[in-house]
PDB file of C-alpha atoms and ligand atoms in Angstrom:
ATOM      1  CA  UNK A  23      -3.026  42.810  45.342  1.00 80.00           C
ATOM      2  CA  UNK A  24      -5.829  43.518  47.837  1.00 92.00           C
ATOM      3  CA  UNK A  25      -4.854  47.175  48.255  1.00 96.00           C
ATOM      4  CA  UNK A  26      -4.701  47.599  44.494  1.00 97.00           C
ATOM      5  CA  UNK A  27      -8.175  46.104  44.120  1.00 98.00           C
ATOM      6  CA  UNK A  28      -9.591  48.425  46.791  1.00 97.00           C
ATOM      7  CA  UNK A  29      -7.955  51.414  45.097  1.00 98.00           C
ATOM      8  CA  UNK A  30      -9.426  50.469  41.707  1.00 98.00           C
ATOM      9  CA  UNK A  31     -12.883  49.907  43.152  1.00 98.00           C
ATOM     10  CA  UNK A  32     -12.778  53.317  44.847  1.00 98.00           C
ATOM     11  CA  UNK A  33     -11.696  55.029  41.636  1.00 98.00           C
ATOM     12  CA  UNK A  34     -14.419  53.281  39.650  1.00 98.00           C
ATOM     13  CA  UNK A  35     -17.061  54.229  42.226  1.00 97.00           C
ATOM     14  CA  UNK A  36     -16.012  57.893  42.142  1.00 97.00           C
ATOM     15  CA  UNK A  37     -16.012  57.929  38.323  1.00 96.00           C
ATOM     16  CA  UNK A  38     -12.271  58.642  38.133  1.00 96.00           C
ATOM     17  CA  UNK A  39     -11.574  55.338  36.410  1.00 98.00           C
ATOM     18  CA  UNK A  40     -13.786  53.815  33.742  1.00 98.00           C
ATOM     19  CA  UNK A  41     -13.242  50.132  33.114  1.00 98.00           C
ATOM     20  CA  UNK A  42     -13.661  48.399  29.773  1.00 98.00           C
ATOM     21  CA  UNK A  43     -16.245  45.651  29.742  1.00 98.00           C
ATOM     22  CA  UNK A  44     -13.994  43.432  27.664  1.00 98.00           C
ATOM     23  CA  UNK A  45     -10.177  43.202  27.692  1.00 98.00           C
ATOM     24  CA  UNK A  46      -8.264  41.105  25.151  1.00 98.00           C
ATOM     25  CA  UNK A  47      -4.631  40.152  25.767  1.00 98.00           C
ATOM     26  CA  UNK A  48      -1.949  38.765  23.461  1.00 98.00           C
ATOM     27  CA  UNK A  49       0.320  36.937  25.866  1.00 97.00           C
ATOM     28  CA  UNK A  50       3.760  37.258  24.360  1.00 97.00           C
ATOM     29  CA  UNK A  51       7.342  36.899  25.574  1.00 98.00           C
ATOM     30  CA  UNK A  52       7.379  33.539  27.381  1.00 98.00           C
ATOM     31  CA  UNK A  53      10.352  32.354  25.301  1.00 98.00           C
ATOM     32  CA  UNK A  54      12.390  35.509  25.924  1.00 98.00           C
ATOM     33  CA  UNK A  55      11.559  35.378  29.635  1.00 98.00           C
ATOM     34  CA  UNK A  56      13.064  31.888  29.798  1.00 98.00           C
ATOM     35  CA  UNK A  57      16.074  32.742  27.640  1.00 98.00           C
ATOM     36  CA  UNK A  58      16.987  35.695  29.863  1.00 98.00           C
ATOM     37  CA  UNK A  59      17.120  33.317  32.797  1.00 98.00           C
ATOM     38  CA  UNK A  60      19.040  30.637  30.942  1.00 98.00           C
ATOM     39  CA  UNK A  61      16.023  28.313  31.165  1.00 98.00           C
ATOM     40  CA  UNK A  62      14.383  26.158  28.481  1.00 97.00           C
ATOM     41  CA  UNK A  63      11.376  27.694  26.667  1.00 97.00           C
ATOM     42  CA  UNK A  64       9.106  25.208  28.432  1.00 97.00           C
ATOM     43  CA  UNK A  65       9.801  27.008  31.713  1.00 98.00           C
ATOM     44  CA  UNK A  66       8.745  30.282  30.120  1.00 98.00           C
ATOM     45  CA  UNK A  67       5.448  28.754  29.047  1.00 98.00           C
ATOM     46  CA  UNK A  68       4.942  27.317  32.519  1.00 98.00           C
ATOM     47  CA  UNK A  69       5.556  30.717  34.145  1.00 98.00           C
ATOM     48  CA  UNK A  70       3.229  32.247  31.543  1.00 98.00           C
ATOM     49  CA  UNK A  71       0.506  29.782  32.517  1.00 97.00           C
ATOM     50  CA  UNK A  72       0.887  30.713  36.170  1.00 97.00           C
ATOM     51  CA  UNK A  73       0.486  34.357  35.278  1.00 98.00           C
ATOM     52  CA  UNK A  74      -2.732  33.566  33.423  1.00 98.00           C
ATOM     53  CA  UNK A  75      -4.208  32.382  36.737  1.00 97.00           C
ATOM     54  CA  UNK A  76      -3.067  35.558  38.515  1.00 98.00           C
ATOM     55  CA  UNK A  77      -4.433  37.948  35.877  1.00 98.00           C
ATOM     56  CA  UNK A  78      -7.729  36.038  35.500  1.00 98.00           C
ATOM     57  CA  UNK A  79      -8.323  36.221  39.235  1.00 98.00           C
ATOM     58  CA  UNK A  80      -7.450  39.912  39.337  1.00 98.00           C
ATOM     59  CA  UNK A  81      -9.753  40.790  36.426  1.00 98.00           C
ATOM     60  CA  UNK A  82     -12.613  38.996  38.133  1.00 98.00           C
ATOM     61  CA  UNK A  83     -12.000  40.788  41.422  1.00 97.00           C
ATOM     62  CA  UNK A  84     -11.975  44.278  39.924  1.00 98.00           C
ATOM     63  CA  UNK A  85     -15.198  43.631  38.021  1.00 97.00           C
ATOM     64  CA  UNK A  86     -14.113  43.093  34.412  1.00 98.00           C
ATOM     65  CA  UNK A  87     -16.894  41.207  32.620  1.00 98.00           C
ATOM     66  CA  UNK A  88     -15.015  39.609  29.707  1.00 98.00           C
ATOM     67  CA  UNK A  89     -11.364  38.663  29.223  1.00 98.00           C
ATOM     68  CA  UNK A  90     -10.128  37.096  25.987  1.00 98.00           C
ATOM     69  CA  UNK A  91      -6.671  35.510  26.052  1.00 98.00           C
ATOM     70  CA  UNK A  92      -4.770  34.471  22.937  1.00 96.00           C
ATOM     71  CA  UNK A  93      -3.751  31.043  24.179  1.00 90.00           C
ATOM     72  CA  UNK A  94      -2.918  29.163  20.989  1.00 95.00           C
ATOM     73  CA  UNK A  95      -3.008  30.619  17.489  1.00 96.00           C
ATOM     74  CA  UNK A  96      -3.478  28.934  14.117  1.00 95.00           C
ATOM     75  CA  UNK A  97       0.149  30.040  13.461  1.00 95.00           C
ATOM     76  CA  UNK A  98       1.478  28.275  16.577  1.00 96.00           C
ATOM     77  CA  UNK A  99       1.345  24.921  14.723  1.00 97.00           C
ATOM     78  CA  UNK A 100       4.391  26.127  12.745  1.00 97.00           C
ATOM     79  CA  UNK A 101       6.578  25.978  15.852  1.00 97.00           C
ATOM     80  CA  UNK A 102       8.910  23.007  16.456  1.00 97.00           C
ATOM     81  CA  UNK A 103       6.776  19.965  17.286  1.00 97.00           C
ATOM     82  CA  UNK A 104       8.364  19.584  20.753  1.00 97.00           C
ATOM     83  CA  UNK A 105       7.215  23.092  21.637  1.00 97.00           C
ATOM     84  CA  UNK A 106       3.727  22.540  20.202  1.00 98.00           C
ATOM     85  CA  UNK A 107       3.412  19.370  22.319  1.00 97.00           C
ATOM     86  CA  UNK A 108       4.532  21.299  25.385  1.00 97.00           C
ATOM     87  CA  UNK A 109       1.995  24.081  24.759  1.00 97.00           C
ATOM     88  CA  UNK A 110      -0.813  21.547  24.274  1.00 98.00           C
ATOM     89  CA  UNK A 111       0.156  19.715  27.472  1.00 98.00           C
ATOM     90  CA  UNK A 112       0.182  22.954  29.448  1.00 97.00           C
ATOM     91  CA  UNK A 113      -3.186  23.935  28.012  1.00 97.00           C
ATOM     92  CA  UNK A 114      -4.710  20.616  29.022  1.00 98.00           C
ATOM     93  CA  UNK A 115      -3.116  20.863  32.456  1.00 97.00           C
ATOM     94  CA  UNK A 116      -4.468  24.403  32.893  1.00 97.00           C
ATOM     95  CA  UNK A 117      -7.989  23.345  31.938  1.00 98.00           C
ATOM     96  CA  UNK A 118      -7.959  20.475  34.408  1.00 98.00           C
ATOM     97  CA  UNK A 119      -6.077  21.936  37.366  1.00 97.00           C
ATOM     98  CA  UNK A 120      -7.785  25.340  37.242  1.00 97.00           C
ATOM     99  CA  UNK A 121     -11.328  23.966  36.977  1.00 97.00           C
ATOM    100  CA  UNK A 122     -12.036  24.214  40.688  1.00 97.00           C
ATOM    101  CA  UNK A 123     -10.224  27.547  41.056  1.00 97.00           C
ATOM    102  CA  UNK A 124     -12.289  29.089  38.237  1.00 98.00           C
ATOM    103  CA  UNK A 125     -15.479  27.841  39.838  1.00 98.00           C
ATOM    104  CA  UNK A 126     -14.521  29.162  43.253  1.00 97.00           C
ATOM    105  CA  UNK A 127     -13.744  32.532  41.700  1.00 97.00           C
ATOM    106  CA  UNK A 128     -17.100  32.532  39.843  1.00 98.00           C
ATOM    107  CA  UNK A 129     -15.340  32.588  36.443  1.00 98.00           C
ATOM    108  CA  UNK A 130     -17.197  31.164  33.446  1.00 98.00           C
ATOM    109  CA  UNK A 131     -15.020  29.649  30.749  1.00 98.00           C
ATOM    110  CA  UNK A 132     -15.846  29.936  27.055  1.00 98.00           C
ATOM    111  CA  UNK A 133     -13.631  29.533  24.001  1.00 98.00           C
ATOM    112  CA  UNK A 134     -13.206  30.628  20.422  1.00 98.00           C
ATOM    113  CA  UNK A 135     -11.290  29.154  17.505  1.00 98.00           C
ATOM    114  CA  UNK A 136     -11.260  25.994  15.427  1.00 98.00           C
ATOM    115  CA  UNK A 137     -11.666  23.850  18.531  1.00 97.00           C
ATOM    116  CA  UNK A 138     -12.799  20.849  16.470  1.00 97.00           C
ATOM    117  CA  UNK A 139      -9.264  20.608  15.012  1.00 97.00           C
ATOM    118  CA  UNK A 140      -7.674  20.314  18.450  1.00 97.00           C
ATOM    119  CA  UNK A 141      -6.638  16.914  19.868  1.00 97.00           C
ATOM    120  CA  UNK A 142      -9.538  15.025  21.455  1.00 98.00           C
ATOM    121  CA  UNK A 143      -8.055  15.266  24.979  1.00 98.00           C
ATOM    122  CA  UNK A 144      -7.959  19.075  24.781  1.00 98.00           C
ATOM    123  CA  UNK A 145     -11.532  19.192  23.516  1.00 98.00           C
ATOM    124  CA  UNK A 146     -12.640  16.981  26.398  1.00 98.00           C
ATOM    125  CA  UNK A 147     -10.816  19.030  29.053  1.00 98.00           C
ATOM    126  CA  UNK A 148     -12.212  22.226  27.553  1.00 98.00           C
ATOM    127  CA  UNK A 149     -15.771  20.887  27.418  1.00 98.00           C
ATOM    128  CA  UNK A 150     -15.623  19.630  30.998  1.00 98.00           C
ATOM    129  CA  UNK A 151     -14.298  22.922  32.350  1.00 98.00           C
ATOM    130  CA  UNK A 152     -16.866  24.869  30.344  1.00 98.00           C
ATOM    131  CA  UNK A 153     -19.634  22.685  31.765  1.00 98.00           C
ATOM    132  CA  UNK A 154     -18.266  22.951  35.308  1.00 98.00           C
ATOM    133  CA  UNK A 155     -18.246  26.763  35.135  1.00 98.00           C
ATOM    134  CA  UNK A 156     -21.309  27.361  32.945  1.00 98.00           C
ATOM    135  CA  UNK A 157     -23.337  28.661  35.915  1.00 98.00           C
ATOM    136  CA  UNK A 158     -20.687  31.182  37.042  1.00 98.00           C
ATOM    137  CA  UNK A 159     -21.791  34.792  36.896  1.00 98.00           C
ATOM    138  CA  UNK A 160     -18.552  36.747  37.421  1.00 98.00           C
ATOM    139  CA  UNK A 161     -15.848  37.177  34.808  1.00 98.00           C
ATOM    140  CA  UNK A 162     -16.252  35.357  31.480  1.00 98.00           C
ATOM    141  CA  UNK A 163     -12.856  34.029  30.437  1.00 98.00           C
ATOM    142  CA  UNK A 164     -12.711  33.476  26.692  1.00 98.00           C
ATOM    143  CA  UNK A 165      -9.759  31.307  25.653  1.00 98.00           C
ATOM    144  CA  UNK A 166      -8.754  31.730  22.022  1.00 98.00           C
ATOM    145  CA  UNK A 167      -7.547  28.272  21.033  1.00 98.00           C
ATOM    146  CA  UNK A 168      -6.428  27.364  17.511  1.00 98.00           C
ATOM    147  CA  UNK A 169      -7.683  30.854  16.793  1.00 98.00           C
ATOM    148  CA  UNK A 170      -6.926  33.035  13.789  1.00 97.00           C
ATOM    149  CA  UNK A 171      -8.758  36.229  12.879  1.00 98.00           C
ATOM    150  CA  UNK A 172      -8.820  35.395   9.176  1.00 97.00           C
ATOM    151  CA  UNK A 173      -9.953  31.825   9.858  1.00 97.00           C
ATOM    152  CA  UNK A 174     -12.807  33.267  11.942  1.00 98.00           C
ATOM    153  CA  UNK A 175     -13.932  35.460   9.044  1.00 97.00           C
ATOM    154  CA  UNK A 176     -13.631  32.569   6.555  1.00 97.00           C
ATOM    155  CA  UNK A 177     -15.691  30.381   8.906  1.00 97.00           C
ATOM    156  CA  UNK A 178     -18.318  33.134   9.170  1.00 96.00           C
ATOM    157  CA  UNK A 179     -18.569  33.249   5.359  1.00 94.00           C
ATOM    158  CA  UNK A 180     -18.938  29.474   5.235  1.00 96.00           C
ATOM    159  CA  UNK A 181     -21.752  29.611   7.782  1.00 95.00           C
ATOM    160  CA  UNK A 182     -23.397  32.396   5.773  1.00 94.00           C
ATOM    161  CA  UNK A 183     -23.204  30.304   2.617  1.00 94.00           C
ATOM    162  CA  UNK A 184     -24.848  27.370   4.375  1.00 95.00           C
ATOM    163  CA  UNK A 185     -27.580  29.606   5.762  1.00 93.00           C
ATOM    164  CA  UNK A 186     -28.271  31.109   2.346  1.00 93.00           C
ATOM    165  CA  UNK A 187     -28.465  27.610   0.879  1.00 94.00           C
ATOM    166  CA  UNK A 188     -30.856  26.508   3.629  1.00 93.00           C
ATOM    167  CA  UNK A 189     -32.869  29.685   2.991  1.00 91.00           C
ATOM    168  CA  UNK A 190     -32.344  30.847   6.575  1.00 91.00           C
ATOM    169  CA  UNK A 191     -30.640  33.997   5.282  1.00 89.00           C
ATOM    170  CA  UNK A 192     -31.261  36.119   2.207  1.00 90.00           C
ATOM    171  CA  UNK A 193     -28.202  37.120   0.243  1.00 87.00           C
ATOM    172  CA  UNK A 194     -29.492  40.705  -0.077  1.00 87.00           C
ATOM    173  CA  UNK A 195     -29.936  40.972   3.686  1.00 83.00           C
ATOM    174  CA  UNK A 196     -26.346  40.114   4.517  1.00 84.00           C
ATOM    175  CA  UNK A 197     -25.040  43.138   6.437  1.00 88.00           C
ATOM    176  CA  UNK A 198     -22.422  43.889   9.126  1.00 89.00           C
ATOM    177  CA  UNK A 199     -24.698  42.744  11.938  1.00 89.00           C
ATOM    178  CA  UNK A 200     -25.215  39.438  10.137  1.00 90.00           C
ATOM    179  CA  UNK A 201     -21.455  38.866  10.049  1.00 92.00           C
ATOM    180  CA  UNK A 202     -21.245  39.604  13.740  1.00 94.00           C
ATOM    181  CA  UNK A 203     -23.795  36.905  14.524  1.00 95.00           C
ATOM    182  CA  UNK A 204     -21.701  34.351  12.640  1.00 96.00           C
ATOM    183  CA  UNK A 205     -18.440  35.014  14.503  1.00 97.00           C
ATOM    184  CA  UNK A 206     -17.193  32.511  17.089  1.00 97.00           C
ATOM    185  CA  UNK A 207     -18.585  34.419  20.104  1.00 96.00           C
ATOM    186  CA  UNK A 208     -21.604  36.404  18.957  1.00 95.00           C
ATOM    187  CA  UNK A 209     -22.744  37.089  22.509  1.00 94.00           C
ATOM    188  CA  UNK A 210     -19.554  38.787  23.676  1.00 97.00           C
ATOM    189  CA  UNK A 211     -19.206  42.549  23.259  1.00 97.00           C
ATOM    190  CA  UNK A 212     -16.168  43.559  21.201  1.00 98.00           C
ATOM    191  CA  UNK A 213     -13.091  44.348  23.342  1.00 98.00           C
ATOM    192  CA  UNK A 214     -12.562  48.009  24.192  1.00 98.00           C
ATOM    193  CA  UNK A 215      -8.947  47.387  25.231  1.00 98.00           C
ATOM    194  CA  UNK A 216      -6.332  45.167  23.561  1.00 98.00           C
ATOM    195  CA  UNK A 217      -3.029  44.575  25.342  1.00 98.00           C
ATOM    196  CA  UNK A 218       0.101  43.013  23.866  1.00 98.00           C
ATOM    197  CA  UNK A 219       3.088  42.231  26.061  1.00 98.00           C
ATOM    198  CA  UNK A 220       6.785  41.985  25.164  1.00 97.00           C
ATOM    199  CA  UNK A 221       6.931  45.118  23.049  1.00 95.00           C
ATOM    200  CA  UNK A 222       5.588  43.715  19.784  1.00 93.00           C
ATOM    201  CA  UNK A 223       3.497  46.169  17.811  1.00 95.00           C
ATOM    202  CA  UNK A 224       1.794  43.662  15.518  1.00 95.00           C
ATOM    203  CA  UNK A 225      -1.840  42.550  15.478  1.00 96.00           C
ATOM    204  CA  UNK A 226      -0.766  39.006  14.446  1.00 96.00           C
ATOM    205  CA  UNK A 227      -4.122  37.818  13.140  1.00 97.00           C
ATOM    206  CA  UNK A 228      -5.919  38.362  16.464  1.00 97.00           C
ATOM    207  CA  UNK A 229      -9.601  39.417  16.527  1.00 97.00           C
ATOM    208  CA  UNK A 230      -9.461  41.198  13.171  1.00 97.00           C
ATOM    209  CA  UNK A 231     -13.179  41.855  12.860  1.00 97.00           C
ATOM    210  CA  UNK A 232     -13.663  42.772  16.510  1.00 97.00           C
ATOM    211  CA  UNK A 233     -10.981  45.442  17.034  1.00 97.00           C
ATOM    212  CA  UNK A 234     -12.139  48.225  14.712  1.00 96.00           C
ATOM    213  CA  UNK A 235     -12.586  50.673  17.628  1.00 96.00           C
ATOM    214  CA  UNK A 236     -10.342  49.017  20.207  1.00 98.00           C
ATOM    215  CA  UNK A 237      -7.705  50.925  22.186  1.00 98.00           C
ATOM    216  CA  UNK A 238      -4.329  49.228  21.677  1.00 98.00           C
ATOM    217  CA  UNK A 239      -1.839  49.204  24.560  1.00 98.00           C
ATOM    218  CA  UNK A 240       1.603  47.595  24.565  1.00 98.00           C
ATOM    219  CA  UNK A 241       4.361  47.119  27.078  1.00 98.00           C
ATOM    220  CA  UNK A 242       7.929  45.799  26.844  1.00 98.00           C
ATOM    221  CA  UNK A 243       7.210  43.612  29.886  1.00 98.00           C
ATOM    222  CA  UNK A 244       7.316  39.901  29.069  1.00 98.00           C
ATOM    223  CA  UNK A 245       4.066  38.025  29.773  1.00 98.00           C
ATOM    224  CA  UNK A 246       5.203  36.028  32.838  1.00 98.00           C
ATOM    225  CA  UNK A 247       6.159  39.358  34.505  1.00 98.00           C
ATOM    226  CA  UNK A 248       3.011  41.266  33.506  1.00 98.00           C
ATOM    227  CA  UNK A 249       1.491  42.162  36.862  1.00 98.00           C
ATOM    228  CA  UNK A 250      -1.867  43.385  38.117  1.00 98.00           C
ATOM    229  CA  UNK A 251      -0.326  46.808  38.826  1.00 98.00           C
ATOM    230  CA  UNK A 252       0.804  47.074  35.219  1.00 98.00           C
ATOM    231  CA  UNK A 253      -2.652  46.066  34.080  1.00 98.00           C
ATOM    232  CA  UNK A 254      -3.922  48.959  36.176  1.00 98.00           C
ATOM    233  CA  UNK A 255      -1.638  51.291  34.148  1.00 98.00           C
ATOM    234  CA  UNK A 256      -3.260  50.016  30.955  1.00 98.00           C
ATOM    235  CA  UNK A 257      -6.697  50.590  32.481  1.00 98.00           C
ATOM    236  CA  UNK A 258      -5.792  54.163  33.455  1.00 98.00           C
ATOM    237  CA  UNK A 259      -4.512  54.945  29.935  1.00 98.00           C
ATOM    238  CA  UNK A 260      -7.620  53.397  28.430  1.00 98.00           C
ATOM    239  CA  UNK A 261      -9.861  55.389  30.741  1.00 98.00           C
ATOM    240  CA  UNK A 262      -8.022  58.655  29.955  1.00 97.00           C
ATOM    241  CA  UNK A 263      -8.426  57.959  26.222  1.00 97.00           C
ATOM    242  CA  UNK A 264     -12.212  58.000  26.483  1.00 96.00           C
ATOM    243  CA  UNK A 265     -13.951  61.217  25.527  1.00 90.00           C
ATOM    244  CA  UNK A 266     -15.407  62.978  28.575  1.00 83.00           C
ATOM    245  CA  UNK A 267     -18.981  61.975  29.267  1.00 71.00           C
ATOM    246  CA  UNK A 268     -18.916  58.838  27.097  1.00 67.00           C
ATOM    247  CA  UNK A 269     -19.852  55.482  28.503  1.00 58.00           C
TER     248      UNK A 269
HETATM  249  C1  IPE B   2       3.816  33.456  23.962  1.00 63.72           C
HETATM  250  O1  IPE B   2       5.200  33.539  24.161  1.00 63.72           O
HETATM  251  C2  IPE B   2       3.377  32.022  24.052  1.00 63.72           C
HETATM  252  C3  IPE B   2       2.082  31.662  23.460  1.00 63.72           C
HETATM  253  C4  IPE B   2       0.943  32.196  23.812  1.00 63.72           C
HETATM  254  C5  IPE B   2       2.062  30.570  22.493  1.00 63.72           C
HETATM  255  P1  IPE B   2       6.240  33.216  22.993  1.00 63.72           P
HETATM  256  O2  IPE B   2       6.505  31.753  22.959  1.00 63.72           O
HETATM  257  O3  IPE B   2       5.738  33.799  21.682  1.00 63.72           O
HETATM  258  O4  IPE B   2       7.538  33.959  23.494  1.00 63.72           O
HETATM  259  P2  IPE B   2       8.654  34.714  22.624  1.00 63.72           P
HETATM  260  O5  IPE B   2       7.961  35.634  21.674  1.00 63.72           O
HETATM  261  O6  IPE B   2       9.425  33.643  21.917  1.00 63.72           O
HETATM  262  O7  IPE B   2       9.482  35.443  23.644  1.00 63.72           O
HETATM  263 MG1   MG B   3       6.179  35.498  20.574  1.00 63.72          MG
END
């Protein structure tokens, strides 16, 4: 990984490679990864969690500023309850066991989604890790938890309604920029690159408002196998897609 990081840094310095500020990833294929090995789905989710740590660290080291990961969607509640419980347990475990690692790597954790609907123990683990990393100045890791793109837009409308009622916002002054301020993470730039693993070509209710100009990149690789060198391929394609001279 070290050689790869050096190579990327050199290419960025020479202007050959232009990095996005914000990468969003739909982690998909944990179940298939496990099935191909004759393992239970839980093992796929565990391997997927381990890969989250690897990719987060790598993104921080190459100088990405924001990384949004689709950890748990509003649709994931429809899965068999045993699997939902397993995903929630892994999420809690990640938030607790990675706290120190994130801090050491200067990664700040934030989140987006209907967090208030998550079990109390997840909310606590999330809050504590966010507080423990609030001072970090490297990569910002944004975990999408109980996140749905449509739910985000509905929630923005609800907030707008409340603001209009409280006379903090005039109905006639409600424009695009106003919507942006009411999204879950108003301070994050929109992602320039969206990656989906496991060959799916669907947007699946992820970041609907935020991806109007985003470059979409997919790979048949299943999430637990998605490596830093493959991420570099996505970065190269993204960089080549930019018009010459643009920022
Ligand atoms: C992604 O893998 C896991 C989550 C982020 C919830 P899947 O569980 O969707 O794996 P497949 O699609 O069944 O292979
Ligand atoms: Mg899937």
